[in-house]
């Protein structure tokens, strides 16, 4: 049997703005609640724009695997998955 302990979601915004929308945040909360029932931690949800990507964890929407309904807005910077 194989299982996942952690997962990262990603999707793109065709318009180019990677800022998470209210529906992105609601969707992520629903996904996290589903995953908690499967003992899987949501590590991040990355929104890809035309020039940069936004990490919900780096933007303080996710902390310790938990999603918060609101967080301080931060300036977007290129997302580097290796740091």
C-alpha positions as a printed NumPy array, in Angstrom:
array([[  0.   ,   0.   ,   0.   ],
       [  1.26 ,   3.462,  -0.878],
       [  0.074,   6.701,   0.606],
       [  0.884,  10.393,   0.58 ],
       [  1.66 ,  12.236,   3.785],
       [  1.949,  15.677,   2.206],
       [  0.686,  17.36 ,  -0.928],
       [  1.13 ,  20.62 ,  -2.848],
       [ -1.58 ,  21.958,  -5.14 ],
       [ -0.961,  24.359,  -8.009],
       [ -3.054,  26.048, -10.651],
       [ -2.671,  28.94 , -13.054],
       [ -4.455,  32.239, -13.503],
       [ -4.696,  32.758, -17.279],
       [ -5.123,  36.505, -16.75 ],
       [ -1.581,  36.642, -15.373],
       [ -2.24 ,  37.937, -11.831],
       [ -1.148,  35.227,  -9.37 ],
       [ -2.836,  36.785,  -6.311],
       [ -5.127,  34.166,  -4.725],
       [ -8.783,  35.064,  -5.177],
       [-11.447,  34.613,  -2.517],
       [-12.625,  31.487,  -4.35 ],
       [ -9.027,  30.145,  -4.411],
       [ -8.906,  30.527,  -0.631],
       [-12.316,  28.871,  -0.122],
       [-11.372,  26.034,  -2.478],
       [ -8.081,  25.499,  -0.634],
       [ -9.895,  25.354,   2.716],
       [-12.257,  22.708,   1.332],
       [ -9.307,  20.707,  -0.014],
       [ -7.499,  20.955,   3.29 ],
       [-10.535,  19.718,   5.208],
       [-10.861,  16.778,   2.823],
       [ -7.177,  15.947,   3.152],
       [ -7.262,  16.127,   6.957],
       [ -9.755,  13.259,   6.892],
       [ -7.197,  11.238,   4.929],
       [ -4.282,  12.174,   7.238],
       [ -2.601,  14.163,   4.464],
       [ -1.067,  17.571,   5.146],
       [ -1.557,  20.37 ,   2.642],
       [  1.905,  21.93 ,   2.399],
       [  1.112,  24.66 ,  -0.102],
       [ -1.186,  25.902,  -2.856],
       [  0.694,  27.74 ,  -5.579],
       [ -1.014,  30.103,  -8.001],
       [  0.936,  30.579, -11.234],
       [  0.717,  33.9  , -13.076],
       [  2.316,  35.077, -16.286],
       [  5.543,  36.39 , -14.702],
       [  5.507,  35.207, -11.065],
       [  3.844,  32.648,  -8.859],
       [  2.241,  33.094,  -5.445],
       [  2.661,  30.61 ,  -2.622],
       [ -0.237,  30.629,  -0.165],
       [  2.205,  29.467,   2.504],
       [  4.667,  32.3  ,   1.796],
       [  1.773,  34.783,   1.8  ],
       [  0.763,  33.523,   5.289],
       [ -2.514,  31.947,   4.181],
       [ -1.122,  28.566,   5.247],
       [  0.741,  28.019,   8.48 ],
       [  1.684,  24.693,  10.015],
       [ -0.518,  23.001,   7.431],
       [ -3.566,  25.061,   8.441],
       [ -5.378,  27.496,   6.192],
       [ -6.421,  30.894,   7.493],
       [ -9.357,  32.713,   5.947],
       [ -7.441,  35.966,   5.699],
       [ -3.814,  36.98 ,   5.864],
       [ -1.741,  40.083,   5.45 ],
       [ -1.195,  40.889,   1.803],
       [  2.428,  40.728,   0.745],
       [  4.196,  41.832,  -2.383],
       [  4.446,  38.962,  -4.848],
       [  7.857,  37.683,  -5.746],
       [  8.987,  34.866,  -8.013],
       [  8.301,  31.544,  -6.323],
       [ 11.322,  29.314,  -5.908],
       [ 10.246,  25.787,  -4.868],
       [ 13.806,  24.932,  -3.787],
       [ 14.032,  27.542,  -0.999]])
